[in-house]
Tab-separated table of C-alpha atoms and ligand atoms in Angstrom:
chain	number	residue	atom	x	y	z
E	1	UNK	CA	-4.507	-6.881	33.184
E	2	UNK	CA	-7.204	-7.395	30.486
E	3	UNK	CA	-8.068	-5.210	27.073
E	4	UNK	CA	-10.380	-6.197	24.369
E	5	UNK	CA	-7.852	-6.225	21.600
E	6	UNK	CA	-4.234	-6.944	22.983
E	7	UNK	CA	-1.888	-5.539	19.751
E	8	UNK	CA	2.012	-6.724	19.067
E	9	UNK	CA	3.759	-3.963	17.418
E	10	UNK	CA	4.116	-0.357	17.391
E	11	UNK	CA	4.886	0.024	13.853
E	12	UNK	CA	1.896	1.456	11.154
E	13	UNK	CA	-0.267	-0.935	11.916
E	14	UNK	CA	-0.643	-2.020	14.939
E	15	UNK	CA	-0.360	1.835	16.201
E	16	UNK	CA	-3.117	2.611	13.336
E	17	UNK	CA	-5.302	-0.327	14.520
E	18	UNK	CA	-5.439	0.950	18.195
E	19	UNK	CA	-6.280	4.383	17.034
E	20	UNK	CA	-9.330	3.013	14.640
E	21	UNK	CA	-10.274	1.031	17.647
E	22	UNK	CA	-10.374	3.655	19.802
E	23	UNK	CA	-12.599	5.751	17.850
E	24	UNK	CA	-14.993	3.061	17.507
E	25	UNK	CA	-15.164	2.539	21.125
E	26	UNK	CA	-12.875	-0.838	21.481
E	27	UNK	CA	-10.345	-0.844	23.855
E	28	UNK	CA	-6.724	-1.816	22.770
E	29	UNK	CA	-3.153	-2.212	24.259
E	30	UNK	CA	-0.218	-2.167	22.402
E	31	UNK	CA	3.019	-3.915	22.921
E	32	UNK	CA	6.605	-2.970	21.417
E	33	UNK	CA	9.791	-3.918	21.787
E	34	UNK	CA	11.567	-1.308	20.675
E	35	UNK	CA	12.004	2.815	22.039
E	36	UNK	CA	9.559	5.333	21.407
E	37	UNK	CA	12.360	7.177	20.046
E	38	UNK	CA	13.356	4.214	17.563
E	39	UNK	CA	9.979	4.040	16.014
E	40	UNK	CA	9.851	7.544	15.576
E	41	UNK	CA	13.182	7.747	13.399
E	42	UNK	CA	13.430	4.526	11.452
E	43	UNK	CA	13.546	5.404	8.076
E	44	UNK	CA	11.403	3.147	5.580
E	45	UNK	CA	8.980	3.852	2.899
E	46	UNK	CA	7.426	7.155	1.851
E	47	UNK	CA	4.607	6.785	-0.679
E	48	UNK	CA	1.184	6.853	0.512
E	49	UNK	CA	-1.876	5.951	-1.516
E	50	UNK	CA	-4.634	7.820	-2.428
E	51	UNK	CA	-6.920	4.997	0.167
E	52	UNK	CA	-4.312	5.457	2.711
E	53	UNK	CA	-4.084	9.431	2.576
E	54	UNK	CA	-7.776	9.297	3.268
E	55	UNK	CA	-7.907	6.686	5.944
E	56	UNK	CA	-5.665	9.196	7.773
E	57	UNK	CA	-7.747	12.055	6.957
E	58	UNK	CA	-10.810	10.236	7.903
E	59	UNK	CA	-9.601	8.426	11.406
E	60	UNK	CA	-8.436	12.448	12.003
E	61	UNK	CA	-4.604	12.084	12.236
E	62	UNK	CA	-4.119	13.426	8.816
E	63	UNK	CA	-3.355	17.134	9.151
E	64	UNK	CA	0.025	17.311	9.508
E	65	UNK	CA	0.317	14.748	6.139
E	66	UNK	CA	-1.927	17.331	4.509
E	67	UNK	CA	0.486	20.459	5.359
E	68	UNK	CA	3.644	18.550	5.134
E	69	UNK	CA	3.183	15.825	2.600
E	70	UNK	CA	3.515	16.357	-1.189
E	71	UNK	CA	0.836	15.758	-3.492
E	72	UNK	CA	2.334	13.748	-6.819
E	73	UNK	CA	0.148	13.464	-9.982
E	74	UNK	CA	2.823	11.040	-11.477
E	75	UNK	CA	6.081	9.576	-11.892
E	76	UNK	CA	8.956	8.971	-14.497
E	77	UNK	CA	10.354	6.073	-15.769
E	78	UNK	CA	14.042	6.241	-16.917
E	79	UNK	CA	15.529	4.075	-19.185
E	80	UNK	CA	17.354	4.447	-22.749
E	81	UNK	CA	18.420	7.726	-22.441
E	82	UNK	CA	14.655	8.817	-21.942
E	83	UNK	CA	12.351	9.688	-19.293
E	84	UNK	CA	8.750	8.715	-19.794
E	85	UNK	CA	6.101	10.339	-17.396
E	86	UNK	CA	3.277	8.080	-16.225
E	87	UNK	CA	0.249	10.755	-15.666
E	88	UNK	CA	-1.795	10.067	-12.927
E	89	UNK	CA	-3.301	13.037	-13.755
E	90	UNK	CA	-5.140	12.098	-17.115
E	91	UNK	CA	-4.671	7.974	-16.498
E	92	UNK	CA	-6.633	7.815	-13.370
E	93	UNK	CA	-7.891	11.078	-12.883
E	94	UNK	CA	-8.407	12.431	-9.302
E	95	UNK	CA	-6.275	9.738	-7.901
E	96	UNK	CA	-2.763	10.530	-6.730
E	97	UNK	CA	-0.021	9.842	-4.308
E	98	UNK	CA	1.490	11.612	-1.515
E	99	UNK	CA	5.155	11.935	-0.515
E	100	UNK	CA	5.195	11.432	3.419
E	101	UNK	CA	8.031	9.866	5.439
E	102	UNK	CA	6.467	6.791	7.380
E	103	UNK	CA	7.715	7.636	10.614
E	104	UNK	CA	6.229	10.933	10.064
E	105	UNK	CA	2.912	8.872	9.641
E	106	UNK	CA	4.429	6.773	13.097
E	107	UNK	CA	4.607	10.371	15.289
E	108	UNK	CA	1.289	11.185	14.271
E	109	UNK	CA	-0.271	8.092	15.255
E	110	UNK	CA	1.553	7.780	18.490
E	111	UNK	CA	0.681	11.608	19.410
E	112	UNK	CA	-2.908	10.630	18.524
E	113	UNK	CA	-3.011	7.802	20.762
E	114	UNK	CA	-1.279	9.556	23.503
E	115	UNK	CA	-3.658	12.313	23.817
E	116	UNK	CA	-6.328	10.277	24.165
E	117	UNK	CA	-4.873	7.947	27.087
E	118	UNK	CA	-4.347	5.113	24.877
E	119	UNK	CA	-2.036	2.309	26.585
E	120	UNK	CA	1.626	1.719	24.525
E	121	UNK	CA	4.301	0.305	26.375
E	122	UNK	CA	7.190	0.806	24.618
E	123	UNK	CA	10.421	-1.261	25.071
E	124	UNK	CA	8.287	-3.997	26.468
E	125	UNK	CA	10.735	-7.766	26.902
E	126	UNK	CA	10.226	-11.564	25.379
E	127	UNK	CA	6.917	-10.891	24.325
E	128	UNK	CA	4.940	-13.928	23.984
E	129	UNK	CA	1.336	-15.131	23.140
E	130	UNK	CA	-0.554	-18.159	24.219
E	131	UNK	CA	-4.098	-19.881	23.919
E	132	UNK	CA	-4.681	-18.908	20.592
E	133	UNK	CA	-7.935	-20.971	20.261
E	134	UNK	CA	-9.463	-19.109	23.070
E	135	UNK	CA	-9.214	-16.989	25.703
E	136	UNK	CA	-5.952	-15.850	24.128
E	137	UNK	CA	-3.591	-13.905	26.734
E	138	UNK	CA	0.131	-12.395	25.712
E	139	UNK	CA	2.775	-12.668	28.552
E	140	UNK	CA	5.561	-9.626	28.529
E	141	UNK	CA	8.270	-9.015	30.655
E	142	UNK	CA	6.616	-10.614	33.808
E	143	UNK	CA	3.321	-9.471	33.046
E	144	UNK	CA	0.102	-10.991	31.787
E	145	UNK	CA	-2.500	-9.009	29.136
E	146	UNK	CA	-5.887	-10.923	28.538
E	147	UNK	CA	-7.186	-10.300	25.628
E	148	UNK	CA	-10.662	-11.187	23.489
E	149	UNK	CA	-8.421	-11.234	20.357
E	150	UNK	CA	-4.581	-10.644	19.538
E	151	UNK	CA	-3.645	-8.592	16.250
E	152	UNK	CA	-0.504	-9.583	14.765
E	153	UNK	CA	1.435	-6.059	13.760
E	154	UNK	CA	5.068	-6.745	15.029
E	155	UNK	CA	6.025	-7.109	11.198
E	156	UNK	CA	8.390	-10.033	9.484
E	157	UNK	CA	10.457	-10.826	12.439
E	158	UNK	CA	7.873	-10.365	15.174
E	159	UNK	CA	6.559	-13.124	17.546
E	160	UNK	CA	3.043	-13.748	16.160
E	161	UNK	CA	3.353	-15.452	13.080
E	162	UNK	CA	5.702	-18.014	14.017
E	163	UNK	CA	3.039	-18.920	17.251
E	164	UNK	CA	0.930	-20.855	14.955
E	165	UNK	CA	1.323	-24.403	15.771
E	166	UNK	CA	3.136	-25.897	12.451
E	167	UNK	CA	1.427	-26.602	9.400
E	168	UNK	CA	-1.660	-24.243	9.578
E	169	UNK	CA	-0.068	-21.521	7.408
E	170	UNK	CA	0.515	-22.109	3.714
E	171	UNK	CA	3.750	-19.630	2.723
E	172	UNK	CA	4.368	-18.303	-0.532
E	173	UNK	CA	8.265	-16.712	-0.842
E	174	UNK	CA	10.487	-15.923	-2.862
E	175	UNK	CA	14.402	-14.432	-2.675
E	176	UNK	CA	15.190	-11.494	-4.824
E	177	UNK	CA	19.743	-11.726	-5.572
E	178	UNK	CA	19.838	-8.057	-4.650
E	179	UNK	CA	18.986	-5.672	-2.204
E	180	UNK	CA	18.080	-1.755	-1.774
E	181	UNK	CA	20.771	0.383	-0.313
E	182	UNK	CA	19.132	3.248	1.076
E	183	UNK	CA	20.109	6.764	1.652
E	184	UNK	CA	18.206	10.261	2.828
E	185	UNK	CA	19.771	13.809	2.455
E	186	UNK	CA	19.777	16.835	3.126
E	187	UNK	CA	19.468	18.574	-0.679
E	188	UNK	CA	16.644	19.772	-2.306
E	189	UNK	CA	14.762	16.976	-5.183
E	190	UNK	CA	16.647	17.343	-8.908
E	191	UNK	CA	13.389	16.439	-9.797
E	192	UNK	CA	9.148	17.281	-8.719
E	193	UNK	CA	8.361	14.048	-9.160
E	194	UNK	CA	9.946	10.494	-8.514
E	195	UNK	CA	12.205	8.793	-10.968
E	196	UNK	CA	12.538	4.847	-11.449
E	197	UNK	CA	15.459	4.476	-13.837
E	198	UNK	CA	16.430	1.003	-15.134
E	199	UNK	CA	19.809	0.667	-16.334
E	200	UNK	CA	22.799	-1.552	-17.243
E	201	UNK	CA	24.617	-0.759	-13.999
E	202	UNK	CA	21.305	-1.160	-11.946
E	203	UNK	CA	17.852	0.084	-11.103
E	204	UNK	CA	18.236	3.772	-9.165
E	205	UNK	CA	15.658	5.537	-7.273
E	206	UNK	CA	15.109	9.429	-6.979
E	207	UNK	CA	12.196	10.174	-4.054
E	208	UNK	CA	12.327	12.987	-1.567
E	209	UNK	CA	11.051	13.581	1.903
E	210	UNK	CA	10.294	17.490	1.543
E	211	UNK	CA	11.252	20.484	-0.185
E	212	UNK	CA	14.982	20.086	1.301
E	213	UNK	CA	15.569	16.424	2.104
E	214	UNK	CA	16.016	13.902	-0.727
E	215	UNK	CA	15.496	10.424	-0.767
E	216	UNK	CA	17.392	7.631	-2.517
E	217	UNK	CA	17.471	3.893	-3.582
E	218	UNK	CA	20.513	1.857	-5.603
E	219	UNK	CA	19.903	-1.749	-6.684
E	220	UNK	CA	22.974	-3.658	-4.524
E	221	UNK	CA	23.757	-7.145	-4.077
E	222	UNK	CA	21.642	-8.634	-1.615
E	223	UNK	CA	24.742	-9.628	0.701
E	224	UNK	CA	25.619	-5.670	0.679
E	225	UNK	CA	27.523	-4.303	3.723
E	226	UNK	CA	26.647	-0.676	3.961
E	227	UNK	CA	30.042	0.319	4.920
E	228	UNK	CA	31.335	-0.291	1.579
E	229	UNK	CA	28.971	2.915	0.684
E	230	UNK	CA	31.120	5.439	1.517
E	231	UNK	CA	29.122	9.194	0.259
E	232	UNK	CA	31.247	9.507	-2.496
E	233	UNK	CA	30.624	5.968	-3.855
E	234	UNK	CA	26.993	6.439	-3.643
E	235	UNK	CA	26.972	9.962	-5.169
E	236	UNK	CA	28.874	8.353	-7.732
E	237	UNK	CA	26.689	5.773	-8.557
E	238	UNK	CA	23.367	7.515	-8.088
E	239	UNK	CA	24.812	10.016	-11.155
E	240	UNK	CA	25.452	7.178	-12.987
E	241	UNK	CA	22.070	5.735	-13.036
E	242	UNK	CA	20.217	8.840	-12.961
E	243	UNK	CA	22.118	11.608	-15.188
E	244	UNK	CA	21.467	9.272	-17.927
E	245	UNK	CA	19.084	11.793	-19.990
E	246	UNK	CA	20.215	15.247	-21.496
E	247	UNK	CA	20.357	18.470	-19.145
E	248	UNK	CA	19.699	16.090	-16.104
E	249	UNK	CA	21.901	16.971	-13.028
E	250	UNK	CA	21.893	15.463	-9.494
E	251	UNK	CA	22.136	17.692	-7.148
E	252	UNK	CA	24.319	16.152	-4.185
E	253	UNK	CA	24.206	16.820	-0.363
E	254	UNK	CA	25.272	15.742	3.138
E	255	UNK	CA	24.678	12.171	3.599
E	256	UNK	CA	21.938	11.881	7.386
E	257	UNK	CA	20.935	8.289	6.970
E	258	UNK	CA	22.094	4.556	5.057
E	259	UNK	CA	20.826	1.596	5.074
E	260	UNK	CA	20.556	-1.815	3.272
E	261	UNK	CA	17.202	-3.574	2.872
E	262	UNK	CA	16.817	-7.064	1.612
E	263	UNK	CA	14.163	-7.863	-1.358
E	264	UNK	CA	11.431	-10.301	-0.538
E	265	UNK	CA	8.026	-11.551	-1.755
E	266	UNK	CA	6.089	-13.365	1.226
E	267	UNK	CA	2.740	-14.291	2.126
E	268	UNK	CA	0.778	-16.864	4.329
E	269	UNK	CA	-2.233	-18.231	3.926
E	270	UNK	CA	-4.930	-17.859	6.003
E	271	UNK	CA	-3.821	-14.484	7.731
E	272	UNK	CA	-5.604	-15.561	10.800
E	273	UNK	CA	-5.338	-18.592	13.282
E	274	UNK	CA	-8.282	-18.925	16.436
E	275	UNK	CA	-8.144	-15.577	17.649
E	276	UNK	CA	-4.878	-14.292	16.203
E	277	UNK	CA	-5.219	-12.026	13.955
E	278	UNK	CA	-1.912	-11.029	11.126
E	279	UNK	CA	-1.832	-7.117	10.129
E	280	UNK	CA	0.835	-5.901	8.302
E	281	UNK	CA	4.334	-7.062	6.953
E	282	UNK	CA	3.391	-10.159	9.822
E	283	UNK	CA	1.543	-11.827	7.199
E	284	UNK	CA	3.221	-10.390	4.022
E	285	UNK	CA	6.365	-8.850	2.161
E	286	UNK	CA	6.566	-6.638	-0.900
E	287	UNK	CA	9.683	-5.683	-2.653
E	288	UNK	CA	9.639	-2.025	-2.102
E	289	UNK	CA	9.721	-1.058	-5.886
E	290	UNK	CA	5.945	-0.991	-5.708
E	291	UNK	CA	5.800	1.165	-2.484
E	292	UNK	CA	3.124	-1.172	-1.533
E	293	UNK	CA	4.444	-2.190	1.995
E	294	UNK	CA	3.175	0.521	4.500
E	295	UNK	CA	-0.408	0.798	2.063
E	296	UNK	CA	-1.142	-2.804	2.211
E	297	UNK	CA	-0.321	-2.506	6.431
E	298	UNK	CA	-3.024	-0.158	6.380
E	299	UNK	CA	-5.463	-1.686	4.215
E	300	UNK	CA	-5.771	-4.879	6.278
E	301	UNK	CA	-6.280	-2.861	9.190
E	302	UNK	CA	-9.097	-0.905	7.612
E	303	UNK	CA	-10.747	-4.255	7.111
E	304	UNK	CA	-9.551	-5.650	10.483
E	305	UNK	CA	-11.390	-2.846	12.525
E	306	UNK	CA	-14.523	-3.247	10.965
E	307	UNK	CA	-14.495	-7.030	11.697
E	308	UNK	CA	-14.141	-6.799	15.413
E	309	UNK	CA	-16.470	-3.494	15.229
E	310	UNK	CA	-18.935	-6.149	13.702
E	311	UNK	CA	-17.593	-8.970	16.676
E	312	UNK	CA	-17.509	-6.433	19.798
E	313	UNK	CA	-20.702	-4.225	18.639
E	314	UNK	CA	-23.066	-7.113	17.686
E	315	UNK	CA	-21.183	-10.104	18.489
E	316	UNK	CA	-20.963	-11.021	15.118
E	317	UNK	CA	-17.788	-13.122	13.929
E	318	UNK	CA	-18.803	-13.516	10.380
E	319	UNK	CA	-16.150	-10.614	9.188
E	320	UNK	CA	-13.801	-11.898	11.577
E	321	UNK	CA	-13.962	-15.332	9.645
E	322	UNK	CA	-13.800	-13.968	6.477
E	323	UNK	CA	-10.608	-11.277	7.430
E	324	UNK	CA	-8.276	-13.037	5.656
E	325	UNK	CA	-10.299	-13.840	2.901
E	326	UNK	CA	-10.814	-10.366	2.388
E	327	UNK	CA	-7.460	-9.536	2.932
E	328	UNK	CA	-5.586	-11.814	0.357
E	329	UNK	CA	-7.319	-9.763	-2.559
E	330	UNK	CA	-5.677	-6.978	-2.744
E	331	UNK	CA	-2.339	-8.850	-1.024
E	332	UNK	CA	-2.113	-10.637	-4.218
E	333	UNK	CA	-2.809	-7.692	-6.567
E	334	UNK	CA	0.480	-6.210	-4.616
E	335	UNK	CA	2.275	-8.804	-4.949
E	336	UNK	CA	2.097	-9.317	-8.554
E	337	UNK	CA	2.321	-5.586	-9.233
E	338	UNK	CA	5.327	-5.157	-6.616
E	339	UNK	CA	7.410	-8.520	-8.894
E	340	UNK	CA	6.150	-7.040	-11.607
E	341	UNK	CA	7.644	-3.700	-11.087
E	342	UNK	CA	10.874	-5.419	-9.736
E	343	UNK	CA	11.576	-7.585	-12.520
E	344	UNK	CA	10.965	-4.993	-14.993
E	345	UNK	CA	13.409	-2.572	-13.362
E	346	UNK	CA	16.132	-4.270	-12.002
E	347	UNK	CA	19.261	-5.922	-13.520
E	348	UNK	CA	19.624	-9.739	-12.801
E	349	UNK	CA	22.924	-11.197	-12.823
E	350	UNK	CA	21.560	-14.480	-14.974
E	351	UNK	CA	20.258	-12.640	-17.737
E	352	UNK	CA	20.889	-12.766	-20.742
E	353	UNK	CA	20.613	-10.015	-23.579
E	354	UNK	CA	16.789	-12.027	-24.767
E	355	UNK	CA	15.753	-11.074	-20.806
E	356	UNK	CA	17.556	-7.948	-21.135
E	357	UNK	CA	15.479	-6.811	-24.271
E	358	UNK	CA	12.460	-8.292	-23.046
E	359	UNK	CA	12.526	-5.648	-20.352
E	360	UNK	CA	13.193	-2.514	-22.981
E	361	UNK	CA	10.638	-3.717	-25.053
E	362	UNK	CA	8.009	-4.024	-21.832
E	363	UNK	CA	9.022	-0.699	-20.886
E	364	UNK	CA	8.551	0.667	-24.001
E	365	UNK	CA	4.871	-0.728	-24.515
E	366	UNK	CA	4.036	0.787	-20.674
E	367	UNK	CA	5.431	4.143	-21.915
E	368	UNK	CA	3.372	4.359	-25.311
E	369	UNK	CA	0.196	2.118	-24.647
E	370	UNK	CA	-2.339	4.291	-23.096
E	371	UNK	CA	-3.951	0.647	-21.603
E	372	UNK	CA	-0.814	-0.475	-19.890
E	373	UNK	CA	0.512	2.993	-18.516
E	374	UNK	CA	-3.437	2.677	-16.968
E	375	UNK	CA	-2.446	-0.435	-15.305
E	376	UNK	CA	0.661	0.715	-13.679
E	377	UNK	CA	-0.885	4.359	-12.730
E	378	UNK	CA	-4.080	2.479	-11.110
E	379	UNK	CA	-2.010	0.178	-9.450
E	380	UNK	CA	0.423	2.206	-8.006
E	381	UNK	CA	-1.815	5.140	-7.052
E	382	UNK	CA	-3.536	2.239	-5.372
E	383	UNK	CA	-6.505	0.264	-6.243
E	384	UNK	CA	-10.150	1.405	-4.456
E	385	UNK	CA	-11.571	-0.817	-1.438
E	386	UNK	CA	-14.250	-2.975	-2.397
K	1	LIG	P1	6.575	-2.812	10.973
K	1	LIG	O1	6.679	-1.404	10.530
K	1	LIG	O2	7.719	-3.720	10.744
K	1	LIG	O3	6.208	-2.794	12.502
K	1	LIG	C1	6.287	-3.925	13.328
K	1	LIG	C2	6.624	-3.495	14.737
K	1	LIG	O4	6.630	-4.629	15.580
K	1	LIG	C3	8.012	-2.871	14.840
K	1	LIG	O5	7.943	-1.629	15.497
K	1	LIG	C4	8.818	-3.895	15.615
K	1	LIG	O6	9.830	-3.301	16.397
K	1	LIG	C5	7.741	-4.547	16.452
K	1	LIG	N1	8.067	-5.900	16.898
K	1	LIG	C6	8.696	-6.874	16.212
K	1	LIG	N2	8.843	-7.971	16.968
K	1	LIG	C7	8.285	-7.675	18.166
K	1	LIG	C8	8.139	-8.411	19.356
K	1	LIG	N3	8.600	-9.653	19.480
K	1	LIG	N4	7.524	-7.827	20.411
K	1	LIG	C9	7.047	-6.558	20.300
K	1	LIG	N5	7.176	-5.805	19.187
K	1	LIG	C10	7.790	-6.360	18.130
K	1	LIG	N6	7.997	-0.194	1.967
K	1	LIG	C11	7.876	0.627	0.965
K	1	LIG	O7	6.768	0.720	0.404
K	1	LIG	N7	8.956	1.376	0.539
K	1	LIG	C12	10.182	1.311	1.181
K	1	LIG	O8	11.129	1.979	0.820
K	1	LIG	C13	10.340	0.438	2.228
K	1	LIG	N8	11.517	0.336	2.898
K	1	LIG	C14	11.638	-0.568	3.920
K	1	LIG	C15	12.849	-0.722	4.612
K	1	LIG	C16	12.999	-1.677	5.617
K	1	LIG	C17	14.326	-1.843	6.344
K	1	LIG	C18	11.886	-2.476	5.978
K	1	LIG	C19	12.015	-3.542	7.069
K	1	LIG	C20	10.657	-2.294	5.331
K	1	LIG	C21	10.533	-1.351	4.288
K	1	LIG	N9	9.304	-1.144	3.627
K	1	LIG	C22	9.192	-0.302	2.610
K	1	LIG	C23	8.106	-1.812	4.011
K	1	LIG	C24	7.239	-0.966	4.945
K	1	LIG	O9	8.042	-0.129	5.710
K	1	LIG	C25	6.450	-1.956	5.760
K	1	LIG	O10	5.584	-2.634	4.875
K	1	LIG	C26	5.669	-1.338	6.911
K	1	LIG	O11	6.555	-0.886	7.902
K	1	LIG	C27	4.702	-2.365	7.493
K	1	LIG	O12	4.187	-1.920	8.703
K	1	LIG	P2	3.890	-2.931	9.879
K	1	LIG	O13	3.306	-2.094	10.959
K	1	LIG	O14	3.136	-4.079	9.359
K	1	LIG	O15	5.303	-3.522	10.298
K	2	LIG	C1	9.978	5.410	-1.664
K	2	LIG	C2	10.089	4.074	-1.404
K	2	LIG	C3	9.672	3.165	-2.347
K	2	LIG	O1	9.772	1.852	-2.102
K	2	LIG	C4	9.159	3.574	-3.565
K	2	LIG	O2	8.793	2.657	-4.475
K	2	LIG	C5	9.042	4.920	-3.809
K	2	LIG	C6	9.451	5.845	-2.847
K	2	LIG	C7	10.425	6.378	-0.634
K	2	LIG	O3	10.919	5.948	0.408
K	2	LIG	O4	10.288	7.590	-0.845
């Protein structure tokens, strides 16, 4: 079997990828482990950037989003016994975000892909990939794909990365003690827009899916096992860190989906190895306090597609030299805003009441400098492509 672009990974990018490569005329197969099904419902992040709302739009998968997804024009930030609201609106003017489950972005891509014949094998066995320096080829199950080039979207624990031969990639980490416990349900938003609130017990998160389905995060400790979450525990704590200002009441519902997700910083350096190419949460990790994750998936695969456009088109490899090069750019600009975010909103259990203060007095500056709520609005509503 051969295909010009052979993609690991059914997740946002490497489902995106195929569907930008298919429009431009390249053909692309795509390779994941995991059920159709299991794609389609794994819960994970839900704010899309302004760039990534219009990639959608543009590549023609974005009219659902558009009907279904909800347009924010800014967010709060909770701490003190005050809510502060970062205006998107007036900060960076016709930027915004929009509120859209990822695996809602996940159906849409796969339904795109379908109807236009495109090849995903889904629950597809020991994936592997081989030759990287040329005339790469990825072995599956008994079979063999030839490929020009291999993209790199099966995320942190995929097969890709780890295929470059030792010492090539340069990694940048770094642990977070505490972890996101996760919950969606079924009750309408207490609030329009999303609430970050820092406090003493930990950082809480208020997000929502739609008009009816609400979407939560708690700050846990990073060793947290979800069935010490019982409903009522979470409701609990969830009014604890968010009915913190006066007249504010959480609204509470049934319970539809948990989970724990650890915090992590990662890169590597180059994204790209012979003709392996890393897309995605393959090559780098965000904390989620940012929601940077899913955005920064599809900005490298904006960039990616035009590269092998430039490669297959006019046989041109200078863009798919420079890819990761590109790519690091706006990586680091997400990973300093998603640490940033992190430390300034989450309790640590070394600190001490200087760090503690520190923090208020940050948050305090972002919420009455014009100049640095600009910084956080631009960089979370997501910073233009160059
Ligand atoms: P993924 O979505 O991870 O997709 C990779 C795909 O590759 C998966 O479908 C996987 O099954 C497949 N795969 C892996 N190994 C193999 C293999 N050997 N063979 C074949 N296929 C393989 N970001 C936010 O902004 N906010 C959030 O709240 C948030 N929550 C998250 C919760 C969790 C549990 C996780 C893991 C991530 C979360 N993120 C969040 C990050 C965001 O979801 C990711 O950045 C985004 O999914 C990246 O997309 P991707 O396509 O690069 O990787
Ligand atoms: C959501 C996730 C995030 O990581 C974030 O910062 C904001 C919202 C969400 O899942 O809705």
């Amino acid at each position: 079997m051969r295909t010009q672009v052979g993609i690991i990974g059914a997740g946002p990018a490497g489902l995106l990828l195929s569907h930008l490569l298919h429009l431009r005329g390249i053909s692309s197969v795509v390779l994941e482990r995991r059920s159709r099904d299991y794609v389609e419902r794994r819960v994970r992040a839900g704010v899309l950037e302004q760039g990534t709302v219009d990639t959608l739009d543009e590549a023609g998968v974005g009219a659902r989003m558009r009907r279904e997804g909800l347009p924010h024009h800014g967010i709060e930030l909770r701490y003190g016994g005050a809510g502060h609201r970062i205006a998107f609106d007036k900060l960076v003017p016709g930027r915004a975000i929009t509120v859209y489950g990822q695996q809602e972005v996940v159906k849409d891509l796969i339904a795109a892909r379908l109807a236009a014949g495109g090849d995903l094998r889904f629950e597809v066995e020991d994936v592997a990939v081989h030759s990287l320096e040329s005339e790469p080829y990825v072995t599956f199950g008994g079979e063999r794909l030839d490929c020009d080039v291999i993209a790199g979207c099966d995320g942190f624990h995929g097969v890709s990365r780890p295929s470059v031969p030792e010492g090539v990639l340069e990694v940048f980490e770094r642990e977070y003690p505490f972890a996101w416990l996760g919950v969606l349900a079924e009750v309408a938003p207490s609030s329009e827009e999303l609430i970050y609130a820092r406090t003493e017990r930990g950082f809480a998160l208020h997000s929502m899916r739609s008009p009816t389905v609400s979407r939560f995060y708690l700050q846990v400790p990073a060793d947290t096992d979800v069935a010490d979450w019982p409903d009522e525990r979470v409701w609990a704590e969830l009014k604890a860190r968010l009915e913190t200002v006066p007249g504010f009441e959480l609204a509470t519902g049934e319970i539809i989906e948990k989970g724990v997700t650890p915090m992590r910083s990662f890169v590597v350096e180059p994204m790209q190895y012979g003709r392996l190419y890393l897309a995605g949460d393959a090559a780098h990790i965000v904390p989620p306090t940012g929601a940077k994750g899913l955005n920064l998936a599809v900005a490298d695969v904006r960039v990616l597609t035009e590269a092998l456009a430039a490669f297959f088109e006019h046989g041109s490899s200078e863009l798919l030299d420079g890819y990761s090069r590109a790519c690091l750019k706006r990586v680091w600009r997400a990973q300093h805003f998603s640490w940033w975010m992190t430390t300034l909103l989450h309790t640590f259990d070394d600190d001490d009441p200087y760090g503690r203060r520190l923090q208020t007095s940050y948050l305090d500056y972002v919420t009455s400098s014009e100049a640095a709520a600009t910084t956080l609005a631009e960089n979370y509503v997501g910073l233009p492509s160059d």
